[in-house]
CSV table of C-alpha atoms in Angstrom, one decimal:
chain,number,residue,atom,x,y,z
A,212,MET,CA,55.0,-21.2,-23.2
A,213,THR,CA,57.3,-21.6,-20.2
A,214,ALA,CA,57.1,-23.8,-17.2
A,215,SER,CA,56.0,-21.0,-14.9
A,216,SER,CA,52.6,-20.8,-16.5
A,217,ASN,CA,51.7,-24.4,-15.5
A,218,VAL,CA,53.4,-25.0,-12.1
A,219,ARG,CA,51.3,-24.6,-9.0
A,220,SER,CA,53.1,-23.9,-5.7
A,221,ASP,CA,50.4,-24.4,-3.2
A,222,GLY,CA,50.1,-28.2,-3.7
A,223,THR,CA,46.5,-28.2,-2.5
A,224,ALA,CA,43.7,-30.3,-3.9
A,225,ALA,CA,42.0,-27.2,-5.1
A,226,GLY,CA,45.1,-26.2,-6.9
A,227,ARG,CA,45.5,-29.6,-8.5
A,228,ASP,CA,41.9,-29.6,-9.6
A,229,ALA,CA,42.4,-26.1,-11.1
A,230,ASP,CA,45.4,-27.3,-13.0
A,231,ASP,CA,43.6,-30.3,-14.3
A,232,ALA,CA,40.7,-28.2,-15.4
A,233,GLY,CA,43.0,-25.8,-17.1
A,234,PHE,CA,44.7,-28.6,-18.9
A,235,ARG,CA,41.5,-30.0,-20.2
A,236,HIS,CA,40.2,-26.6,-21.3
A,237,GLU,CA,43.4,-25.8,-23.2
A,238,LEU,CA,43.5,-29.2,-24.9
A,239,LEU,CA,39.9,-28.9,-26.1
A,240,ALA,CA,40.5,-25.4,-27.3
A,241,ARG,CA,43.5,-26.4,-29.4
A,242,VAL,CA,42.0,-29.5,-30.9
A,243,ARG,CA,40.7,-29.0,-34.4
A,244,PHE,CA,37.7,-31.0,-35.6
A,245,VAL,CA,39.2,-31.6,-39.0
A,246,ASP,CA,42.3,-33.1,-37.4
A,247,LEU,CA,40.0,-35.6,-35.5
A,248,LEU,CA,38.4,-36.5,-38.8
A,249,VAL,CA,41.8,-37.2,-40.3
A,250,LEU,CA,42.8,-39.3,-37.3
A,251,ALA,CA,39.5,-41.3,-37.3
A,252,ALA,CA,39.8,-41.9,-41.1
A,253,VAL,CA,42.7,-44.3,-40.6
A,254,PRO,CA,40.8,-47.0,-38.6
A,255,ALA,CA,37.8,-46.5,-40.8
A,256,VAL,CA,40.0,-47.3,-43.9
A,257,LEU,CA,41.5,-50.3,-42.1
A,258,GLY,CA,38.1,-51.6,-41.2
A,259,ALA,CA,36.8,-51.0,-44.8
A,260,VAL,CA,39.7,-53.0,-46.3
A,261,PHE,CA,39.1,-55.8,-43.8
A,262,SER,CA,35.5,-56.0,-44.9
A,263,LEU,CA,36.7,-57.1,-48.4
A,264,PRO,CA,36.7,-60.8,-49.3
A,265,GLU,CA,39.9,-62.6,-48.1
A,266,SER,CA,40.9,-63.3,-51.7
A,267,THR,CA,40.8,-59.6,-52.5
A,268,ARG,CA,42.8,-58.8,-49.4
A,269,ARG,CA,45.4,-61.3,-50.2
A,270,SER,CA,45.7,-59.8,-53.7
A,271,LEU,CA,46.5,-56.5,-52.0
A,272,ALA,CA,49.3,-57.9,-49.9
A,273,PHE,CA,52.9,-57.4,-50.9
A,274,ALA,CA,54.4,-60.5,-52.5
A,275,TYR,CA,58.2,-60.3,-52.2
A,276,THR,CA,58.7,-62.6,-55.2
A,277,ASP,CA,56.3,-60.5,-57.3
A,278,PRO,CA,56.4,-56.9,-56.0
A,279,THR,CA,54.3,-54.1,-57.5
A,280,VAL,CA,54.0,-50.4,-56.6
A,281,ARG,CA,50.3,-50.9,-56.0
A,282,THR,CA,50.7,-53.7,-53.5
A,283,ALA,CA,53.7,-52.0,-51.9
A,284,PHE,CA,51.2,-49.3,-50.8
A,285,THR,CA,48.1,-51.3,-50.2
A,286,ALA,CA,49.7,-54.1,-48.2
A,287,HIS,CA,50.1,-51.8,-45.1
A,288,TYR,CA,46.4,-51.4,-44.9
A,289,VAL,CA,45.6,-55.1,-45.2
A,290,HIS,CA,44.9,-57.5,-42.4
A,291,LEU,CA,43.9,-61.1,-42.7
A,292,ASP,CA,42.5,-61.8,-39.2
A,293,VAL,CA,40.6,-59.7,-36.7
A,294,ASP,CA,43.1,-60.0,-33.9
A,295,HIS,CA,45.8,-58.5,-36.1
A,296,LEU,CA,43.5,-55.7,-37.1
A,297,ALA,CA,42.3,-55.0,-33.6
A,298,GLY,CA,45.9,-54.9,-32.3
A,299,ASN,CA,47.0,-52.4,-34.9
A,300,VAL,CA,44.0,-50.2,-34.5
A,301,ALA,CA,44.5,-50.1,-30.8
A,302,GLY,CA,48.1,-49.3,-31.2
A,303,TYR,CA,47.4,-46.6,-33.7
A,304,GLY,CA,44.7,-45.1,-31.4
A,305,VAL,CA,47.1,-44.8,-28.5
A,306,LEU,CA,50.1,-43.6,-30.4
A,307,ALA,CA,48.3,-41.1,-32.6
A,308,GLY,CA,46.1,-39.9,-29.8
A,309,VAL,CA,48.9,-39.2,-27.3
A,310,GLY,CA,51.2,-37.9,-30.1
A,311,TYR,CA,48.5,-35.4,-31.3
A,312,ALA,CA,47.8,-34.2,-27.7
A,313,LEU,CA,51.5,-33.6,-27.1
A,314,ALA,CA,51.8,-31.8,-30.5
A,315,VAL,CA,48.9,-29.4,-30.1
A,316,LEU,CA,49.8,-28.5,-26.5
A,317,ALA,CA,53.4,-27.9,-27.6
A,318,GLY,CA,52.4,-25.7,-30.6
A,319,TYR,CA,53.6,-28.3,-33.1
A,320,ARG,CA,50.3,-29.3,-34.7
A,321,ARG,CA,51.6,-28.7,-38.3
A,322,PHE,CA,54.6,-30.9,-37.5
A,323,PHE,CA,52.5,-33.8,-36.4
A,324,MET,CA,50.0,-33.6,-39.2
A,325,ALA,CA,52.7,-33.3,-41.8
A,326,ALA,CA,54.5,-36.3,-40.3
A,327,LEU,CA,51.3,-38.3,-40.2
A,328,ALA,CA,50.5,-37.5,-43.8
A,329,THR,CA,54.0,-38.7,-44.8
A,330,PHE,CA,53.7,-41.9,-42.8
A,331,LEU,CA,50.3,-42.7,-44.4
A,332,ALA,CA,51.1,-41.8,-48.0
A,333,ALA,CA,54.8,-42.3,-48.5
A,334,PHE,CA,56.0,-44.8,-45.9
A,335,PRO,CA,54.1,-47.8,-47.2
A,336,VAL,CA,55.9,-47.8,-50.5
A,337,ILE,CA,59.3,-46.9,-48.9
A,338,LEU,CA,59.1,-49.6,-46.2
A,339,SER,CA,57.9,-52.2,-48.8
A,340,ALA,CA,60.8,-51.3,-51.1
A,341,LEU,CA,63.4,-51.6,-48.4
A,342,ASN,CA,61.9,-55.0,-47.4
A,343,LEU,CA,63.1,-56.3,-50.8
A,344,ALA,CA,66.7,-56.2,-49.3
A,345,VAL,CA,65.7,-59.3,-47.4
A,346,PRO,CA,64.7,-61.9,-50.0
A,347,ARG,CA,62.0,-64.4,-49.0
A,348,ASN,CA,59.1,-66.3,-50.5
A,349,ALA,CA,56.3,-64.7,-48.4
A,350,ILE,CA,53.8,-61.9,-48.4
A,351,GLY,CA,53.8,-58.8,-46.2
A,352,PHE,CA,50.8,-57.0,-44.8
A,353,GLY,CA,49.6,-55.0,-41.8
A,354,PHE,CA,49.7,-51.5,-40.4
A,355,SER,CA,52.4,-52.2,-37.7
A,356,GLY,CA,55.2,-50.6,-39.7
A,357,ILE,CA,53.3,-47.3,-39.7
A,358,ASN,CA,52.5,-47.7,-36.0
A,359,MET,CA,56.2,-48.0,-35.4
A,360,ALA,CA,56.8,-44.8,-37.4
A,361,LEU,CA,54.4,-43.1,-34.9
A,362,ALA,CA,56.4,-44.6,-32.1
A,363,GLY,CA,59.6,-43.1,-33.7
A,364,LEU,CA,57.9,-39.7,-33.8
A,365,LEU,CA,56.9,-39.9,-30.1
A,366,PRO,CA,60.4,-39.0,-28.6
A,367,LEU,CA,60.5,-35.9,-30.8
A,368,LEU,CA,57.0,-34.9,-29.6
A,369,LEU,CA,58.0,-35.5,-26.0
A,370,GLY,CA,61.0,-33.3,-26.6
A,371,VAL,CA,59.2,-30.3,-28.0
A,372,TYR,CA,56.4,-30.7,-25.4
A,373,ALA,CA,59.0,-30.7,-22.5
A,374,ARG,CA,60.8,-27.7,-24.0
A,375,GLU,CA,57.6,-25.6,-24.5
A,376,ARG,CA,56.0,-26.6,-21.2
A,377,PHE,CA,58.7,-27.3,-18.7
A,378,PHE,CA,62.2,-26.6,-19.8
A,379,PRO,CA,62.4,-23.6,-22.2
A,380,GLU,CA,66.2,-23.6,-22.1
A,381,ALA,CA,66.4,-27.2,-23.3
A,382,SER,CA,67.9,-27.9,-26.8
A,383,LEU,CA,66.2,-30.3,-29.2
A,384,ARG,CA,69.6,-31.3,-30.5
A,385,ALA,CA,69.9,-33.7,-27.5
A,386,LEU,CA,67.1,-35.9,-28.7
A,387,PRO,CA,69.3,-38.4,-30.5
A,388,ALA,CA,70.3,-39.6,-27.1
A,389,ALA,CA,66.8,-40.9,-26.6
A,390,PHE,CA,66.9,-42.5,-30.1
A,391,PHE,CA,70.1,-44.5,-29.3
A,392,LEU,CA,68.7,-45.7,-25.9
A,393,LEU,CA,65.4,-46.8,-27.5
A,394,VAL,CA,67.1,-48.7,-30.4
A,395,GLY,CA,69.3,-50.5,-27.8
A,396,TRP,CA,66.1,-51.4,-25.8
A,397,MET,CA,64.5,-52.7,-29.0
A,398,ALA,CA,67.5,-54.8,-29.8
A,399,LEU,CA,67.4,-56.4,-26.3
A,400,LEU,CA,63.7,-57.1,-26.7
A,401,ALA,CA,64.0,-58.6,-30.2
A,402,LEU,CA,67.2,-60.6,-29.5
A,403,PRO,CA,67.0,-61.6,-25.8
A,404,VAL,CA,70.0,-63.3,-24.2
A,405,SER,CA,69.8,-67.0,-24.8
A,406,GLU,CA,69.3,-69.2,-21.8
A,407,GLY,CA,72.6,-70.9,-20.7
A,408,SER,CA,74.8,-69.1,-23.3
A,409,LEU,CA,75.8,-65.8,-24.7
A,410,ASP,CA,76.3,-66.8,-28.3
A,411,GLY,CA,74.4,-66.1,-31.5
A,412,PRO,CA,71.4,-63.8,-31.4
A,413,GLY,CA,71.6,-63.5,-27.6
A,414,LEU,CA,75.0,-61.9,-27.7
A,415,ALA,CA,74.0,-59.7,-30.6
A,416,GLY,CA,71.0,-58.3,-28.8
A,417,LEU,CA,73.0,-57.7,-25.6
A,418,ALA,CA,75.8,-56.0,-27.4
A,419,THR,CA,73.5,-53.8,-29.4
A,420,ALA,CA,71.6,-52.8,-26.2
A,421,ILE,CA,74.9,-51.9,-24.4
A,422,ALA,CA,76.1,-50.0,-27.5
A,423,GLY,CA,72.8,-48.1,-27.6
A,424,LEU,CA,73.0,-47.3,-23.9
A,425,LEU,CA,76.6,-46.0,-24.2
A,426,LEU,CA,75.9,-44.0,-27.3
A,427,GLY,CA,72.9,-42.4,-25.6
A,428,LEU,CA,74.8,-41.5,-22.5
A,429,LEU,CA,77.7,-40.2,-24.5
A,430,TYR,CA,75.5,-38.1,-26.7
A,431,ALA,CA,73.6,-36.7,-23.8
A,432,SER,CA,76.9,-35.8,-22.0
A,433,SER,CA,78.2,-34.1,-25.2
A,434,ALA,CA,75.1,-32.1,-25.3
A,435,GLY,CA,75.7,-30.9,-21.8
A,436,ILE,CA,72.9,-32.9,-20.1
A,437,ARG,CA,73.5,-34.1,-16.5
A,438,ILE,CA,71.6,-37.3,-16.5
A,439,ARG,CA,70.7,-37.5,-12.8
A,440,GLN,CA,69.7,-33.8,-12.6
A,441,ALA,CA,67.6,-34.2,-15.8
A,442,LEU,CA,65.8,-37.2,-14.4
A,443,ARG,CA,65.1,-35.5,-11.1
A,444,ASP,CA,63.8,-32.4,-12.8
A,445,THR,CA,61.7,-34.4,-15.2
A,446,VAL,CA,60.1,-36.4,-12.3
A,447,ARG,CA,59.5,-33.1,-10.4
A,448,VAL,CA,57.7,-31.3,-13.2
A,449,ALA,CA,55.7,-34.4,-14.1
A,450,VAL,CA,54.4,-34.8,-10.5
A,451,SER,CA,53.9,-31.1,-9.8
A,452,ASN,CA,51.9,-30.3,-13.0
A,453,THR,CA,48.6,-32.0,-12.9
A,454,GLY,CA,47.3,-32.8,-16.4
A,455,TYR,CA,50.3,-31.5,-18.3
A,456,GLY,CA,52.7,-33.6,-16.3
A,457,ASP,CA,50.4,-36.6,-16.5
A,458,LEU,CA,50.3,-36.4,-20.3
A,459,PHE,CA,54.1,-36.2,-20.4
A,460,ALA,CA,54.4,-39.3,-18.1
A,461,VAL,CA,52.0,-41.2,-20.3
A,462,GLY,CA,54.0,-40.3,-23.4
A,463,VAL,CA,57.3,-41.5,-21.7
A,464,ALA,CA,55.6,-44.7,-20.6
A,465,LEU,CA,54.3,-45.3,-24.2
A,466,ALA,CA,57.7,-44.5,-25.8
A,467,VAL,CA,59.4,-47.1,-23.5
A,468,GLY,CA,56.5,-49.6,-23.4
A,469,TYR,CA,55.3,-49.8,-27.0
A,470,PRO,CA,58.5,-51.5,-28.3
A,471,THR,CA,57.5,-54.5,-26.3
A,472,VAL,CA,54.6,-54.8,-28.7
A,473,GLY,CA,56.6,-54.1,-31.8
A,474,PHE,CA,59.6,-56.3,-30.9
A,475,PRO,CA,58.4,-59.5,-29.2
A,476,GLY,CA,61.0,-62.0,-28.0
A,477,ASP,CA,59.3,-64.7,-30.1
A,478,PRO,CA,58.1,-63.1,-33.4
A,479,THR,CA,56.6,-66.3,-34.8
A,480,GLY,CA,52.9,-66.9,-34.7
A,481,THR,CA,50.3,-69.2,-36.3
A,482,GLY,CA,51.3,-69.2,-39.9
A,483,SER,CA,53.0,-65.8,-39.7
A,484,VAL,CA,56.1,-64.0,-38.5
A,485,VAL,CA,56.3,-60.5,-37.1
A,486,ASN,CA,58.5,-58.4,-39.5
A,487,LEU,CA,61.0,-56.9,-37.0
A,488,TYR,CA,63.0,-55.5,-39.9
A,489,VAL,CA,60.2,-53.3,-41.1
A,490,HIS,CA,59.3,-52.2,-37.5
A,491,LEU,CA,62.9,-51.0,-37.0
A,492,LEU,CA,62.9,-49.2,-40.3
A,493,GLY,CA,59.6,-47.5,-39.5
A,494,PHE,CA,60.9,-46.3,-36.2
A,495,CYS,CA,64.3,-45.1,-37.4
A,496,LEU,CA,63.1,-43.3,-40.5
A,497,ALA,CA,60.3,-41.6,-38.6
A,498,PHE,CA,62.8,-40.3,-36.1
A,499,ILE,CA,65.7,-39.3,-38.3
A,500,GLY,CA,63.9,-37.3,-41.0
A,501,PRO,CA,61.6,-35.3,-38.7
A,502,PHE,CA,64.4,-34.7,-36.3
A,503,ALA,CA,66.5,-33.1,-39.1
A,504,LEU,CA,63.6,-30.7,-39.8
A,505,LEU,CA,63.1,-29.9,-36.1
A,506,ALA,CA,66.8,-29.2,-35.7
A,507,ALA,CA,66.7,-26.9,-38.7
A,508,GLY,CA,63.7,-25.0,-37.2
A,509,ALA,CA,61.4,-25.9,-40.0
A,510,PHE,CA,58.3,-26.2,-37.8
A,511,GLU,CA,58.8,-23.4,-35.3
A,512,GLU,CA,55.3,-21.9,-34.6
């Protein structure tokens, strides 16, 4: 579907209302009930696991000094306190909900559902196994690594949505530019500049952020993207397309904003530490693999 089918030229309140009604009608028409059941099953499972006795939940967590395949999988569905559970369920709801809406309206429902199934079934074991590269005497648990995988998928969904709805001539091969920019942003969040100095982690975060920015800009330039023109066009279509543009704007805000949750400046908490390593792994793996499939045209519908 091209941009012309969604753009209203009159700018009237009646036109905007009609666009919004058309957006809601199309979204509801494309949503499948079975998909909603699958999406809702995740928080249901997380809640069911949380209802188990704490001793049982701890036995399902991933012990780095005594790893097993079983706990490598189950640990990602385990939470030990209600705040951790609530935060991850809320994050999942927003990421999965916005991602699914973008996917179905772009005609990439199969792509999203296949990615979600992979994240839920395979990523727990993969992320736990890769965590063994950082030895420690601790246990790992929580759904945040899978949430960051959904965050890594989001730029791809925004790309296919923008191409199908607004910019039919756009190439998906330019999407790694967004990846580099977001990784640099995460580095700056996770390793903020130290007060009064630029040594140690502060310098590493700033250097990685600058490298990500430069790589993103260079990649976009090599793909023939004019940054200023692209930004102006993106803002224009987001403002002029009620409903469709609003969803795109929400997706962009979520792609930029969610890393502030996954990469806090101070990862330490009461008796726990946020696993920034697994968050980065989840994001990167969720972008790289699906992007390769998109670039190869595996999910064209």
